[in-house]
Amino acid sequence: MDSGPVDNHSVGGDVSLPFACRHEDGSGRADVVLKPRAIQCALSRICGVCATPLTRPIAFVGSSVEVSFAEFWFPPVHEACGQQLVDAGRASAMVLTAGFDLLRPSTRGAPVSFRANSVIEAAGTDPTQG
Ligand SMILES: [Zn+2]
């Protein structure tokens, strides 16, 4: 599989409109993960922010609830890219993991999700907060 850029807009971590939220024409909404992109990230093992190949540890970002279940809507990202999403306020917590599973929906048209299957470290999950 070609490991080069997926499209003209795909390279460069841009947390204002991450790869996973960006259509090929560059449009999209930062709060809407595109299902084809999510699947592409999982199967090609590329970052949901910058679309370059993932390195370990793999990071997932989301709400504290997502972290507590180790299940996420946003595709896997680099640790640095995940930290940018947290810093930008687009996620409240991040976990580092050695691997993940793509969870395909049982209902046609429903979004896919991701399960971190061996969490190394969870950050942003202070039990005294919410
Ligand atoms: Zn990245």
CSV table of C-alpha atoms and ligand atoms in Angstrom, one decimal:
chain,number,residue,atom,x,y,z
A,1,MET,CA,0.0,0.0,0.0
A,2,ASP,CA,1.2,3.5,-0.8
A,3,SER,CA,2.5,5.1,2.3
A,4,GLY,CA,2.6,8.6,0.7
A,5,PRO,CA,0.2,11.4,1.2
A,6,VAL,CA,-3.4,10.2,0.8
A,7,ASP,CA,-4.5,13.5,-0.7
A,8,ASN,CA,-3.3,17.0,-1.1
A,9,HIS,CA,-4.5,18.1,2.3
A,10,SER,CA,-3.5,15.1,4.3
A,11,VAL,CA,0.0,15.9,5.6
A,12,GLY,CA,0.7,18.1,8.5
A,13,GLY,CA,-1.0,17.9,11.9
A,14,ASP,CA,-3.8,20.4,11.9
A,15,VAL,CA,-5.9,20.1,15.0
A,16,SER,CA,-8.3,22.8,13.7
A,17,LEU,CA,-9.5,20.3,11.1
A,18,PRO,CA,-7.8,16.9,11.7
A,19,PHE,CA,-7.4,14.4,8.8
A,20,ALA,CA,-10.2,12.2,10.2
A,21,CYS,CA,-12.7,15.1,9.9
A,22,ARG,CA,-11.5,16.4,6.5
A,23,HIS,CA,-13.0,15.6,3.1
A,24,GLU,CA,-10.7,15.3,0.1
A,25,ASP,CA,-11.7,18.8,-1.0
A,26,GLY,CA,-10.5,20.1,2.4
A,27,SER,CA,-13.9,20.8,3.8
A,28,GLY,CA,-15.2,19.3,7.0
A,29,ARG,CA,-16.1,19.9,10.6
A,30,ALA,CA,-13.6,19.3,13.4
A,31,ASP,CA,-16.3,17.7,15.6
A,32,VAL,CA,-17.5,15.2,12.9
A,33,VAL,CA,-15.4,12.2,12.3
A,34,LEU,CA,-15.8,10.9,8.8
A,35,LYS,CA,-16.5,7.1,8.8
A,36,PRO,CA,-14.4,6.4,5.6
A,37,ARG,CA,-11.5,8.3,7.2
A,38,ALA,CA,-11.9,6.5,10.5
A,39,ILE,CA,-11.7,3.1,8.7
A,40,GLN,CA,-8.8,4.3,6.5
A,41,CYS,CA,-6.9,5.3,9.6
A,42,ALA,CA,-7.5,1.9,11.2
A,43,LEU,CA,-6.7,-0.2,8.2
A,44,SER,CA,-3.7,1.9,7.0
A,45,ARG,CA,-2.6,2.5,10.6
A,46,ILE,CA,-2.2,6.2,10.0
A,47,CYS,CA,-2.8,9.1,12.4
A,48,GLY,CA,-6.2,10.7,12.6
A,49,VAL,CA,-4.7,14.1,12.8
A,50,CYS,CA,-1.7,14.2,10.4
A,51,ALA,CA,-2.3,11.1,8.3
A,52,THR,CA,1.3,9.8,8.5
A,53,PRO,CA,2.0,6.3,9.7
A,54,LEU,CA,1.4,5.6,13.4
A,55,THR,CA,4.3,4.9,15.8
A,56,ARG,CA,4.1,3.3,19.2
A,57,PRO,CA,2.8,4.1,21.6
A,58,ILE,CA,-0.5,4.8,19.9
A,59,ALA,CA,-2.7,7.5,21.4
A,60,PHE,CA,-6.4,7.8,21.6
A,61,VAL,CA,-8.2,11.0,22.7
A,62,GLY,CA,-11.7,11.6,23.9
A,63,SER,CA,-13.9,12.3,26.9
A,64,SER,CA,-13.2,10.9,30.3
A,65,VAL,CA,-16.1,8.5,29.7
A,66,GLU,CA,-14.5,7.2,26.5
A,67,VAL,CA,-11.2,6.8,28.4
A,68,SER,CA,-12.9,4.9,31.2
A,69,PHE,CA,-14.3,2.4,28.7
A,70,ALA,CA,-11.2,2.5,26.5
A,71,GLU,CA,-13.5,3.0,23.6
A,72,PHE,CA,-13.2,6.0,21.2
A,73,TRP,CA,-14.9,7.6,18.3
A,74,PHE,CA,-11.8,9.4,17.1
A,75,PRO,CA,-9.2,7.3,15.2
A,76,PRO,CA,-5.8,6.5,16.6
A,77,VAL,CA,-3.2,9.3,16.6
A,78,HIS,CA,0.4,10.0,17.5
A,79,GLU,CA,1.0,10.9,21.1
A,80,ALA,CA,2.1,14.4,20.0
A,81,CYS,CA,-0.9,14.9,17.8
A,82,GLY,CA,-3.2,13.7,20.6
A,83,GLN,CA,-1.6,16.1,23.0
A,84,GLN,CA,-2.3,18.9,20.5
A,85,LEU,CA,-6.0,17.9,20.4
A,86,VAL,CA,-6.1,18.0,24.2
A,87,ASP,CA,-4.3,21.3,24.3
A,88,ALA,CA,-6.7,22.7,21.8
A,89,GLY,CA,-9.7,21.6,23.9
A,90,ARG,CA,-10.9,19.1,21.4
A,91,ALA,CA,-10.5,16.3,23.8
A,92,SER,CA,-10.4,16.1,27.5
A,93,ALA,CA,-8.3,13.0,28.0
A,94,MET,CA,-5.7,10.8,26.3
A,95,VAL,CA,-4.6,7.2,26.7
A,96,LEU,CA,-1.5,5.5,25.3
A,97,THR,CA,-1.8,2.0,24.1
A,98,ALA,CA,0.2,-0.6,22.3
A,99,GLY,CA,-2.7,-1.7,20.1
A,100,PHE,CA,-6.4,-1.3,19.2
A,101,ASP,CA,-9.3,-3.0,17.6
A,102,LEU,CA,-11.7,-1.4,15.0
A,103,LEU,CA,-15.2,-2.0,16.2
A,104,ARG,CA,-17.5,-2.2,13.2
A,105,PRO,CA,-21.1,-1.2,13.9
A,106,SER,CA,-23.8,-3.9,13.9
A,107,THR,CA,-26.2,-1.4,12.4
A,108,ARG,CA,-25.5,-0.3,8.8
A,109,GLY,CA,-24.6,3.4,8.6
A,110,ALA,CA,-23.7,3.6,12.3
A,111,PRO,CA,-20.3,5.0,13.1
A,112,VAL,CA,-17.3,2.8,13.8
A,113,SER,CA,-15.4,3.1,17.0
A,114,PHE,CA,-12.0,2.0,18.4
A,115,ARG,CA,-11.1,0.0,21.4
A,116,ALA,CA,-7.7,0.4,23.0
A,117,ASN,CA,-6.8,-3.1,23.9
A,118,SER,CA,-3.7,-2.7,26.0
A,119,VAL,CA,-3.7,0.7,27.7
A,120,ILE,CA,-0.2,1.8,28.9
A,121,GLU,CA,-1.1,5.1,30.4
A,122,ALA,CA,-4.2,7.2,30.8
A,123,ALA,CA,-3.9,11.0,31.3
A,124,GLY,CA,-6.5,13.5,32.1
A,125,THR,CA,-8.6,11.2,34.1
A,126,ASP,CA,-8.3,12.7,37.6
A,127,PRO,CA,-10.9,10.7,39.6
A,128,THR,CA,-11.6,13.8,41.7
A,129,GLN,CA,-12.8,15.7,38.6
A,130,GLY,CA,-16.2,14.7,37.3
B,1,ZN,ZN,0.0,12.5,13.9
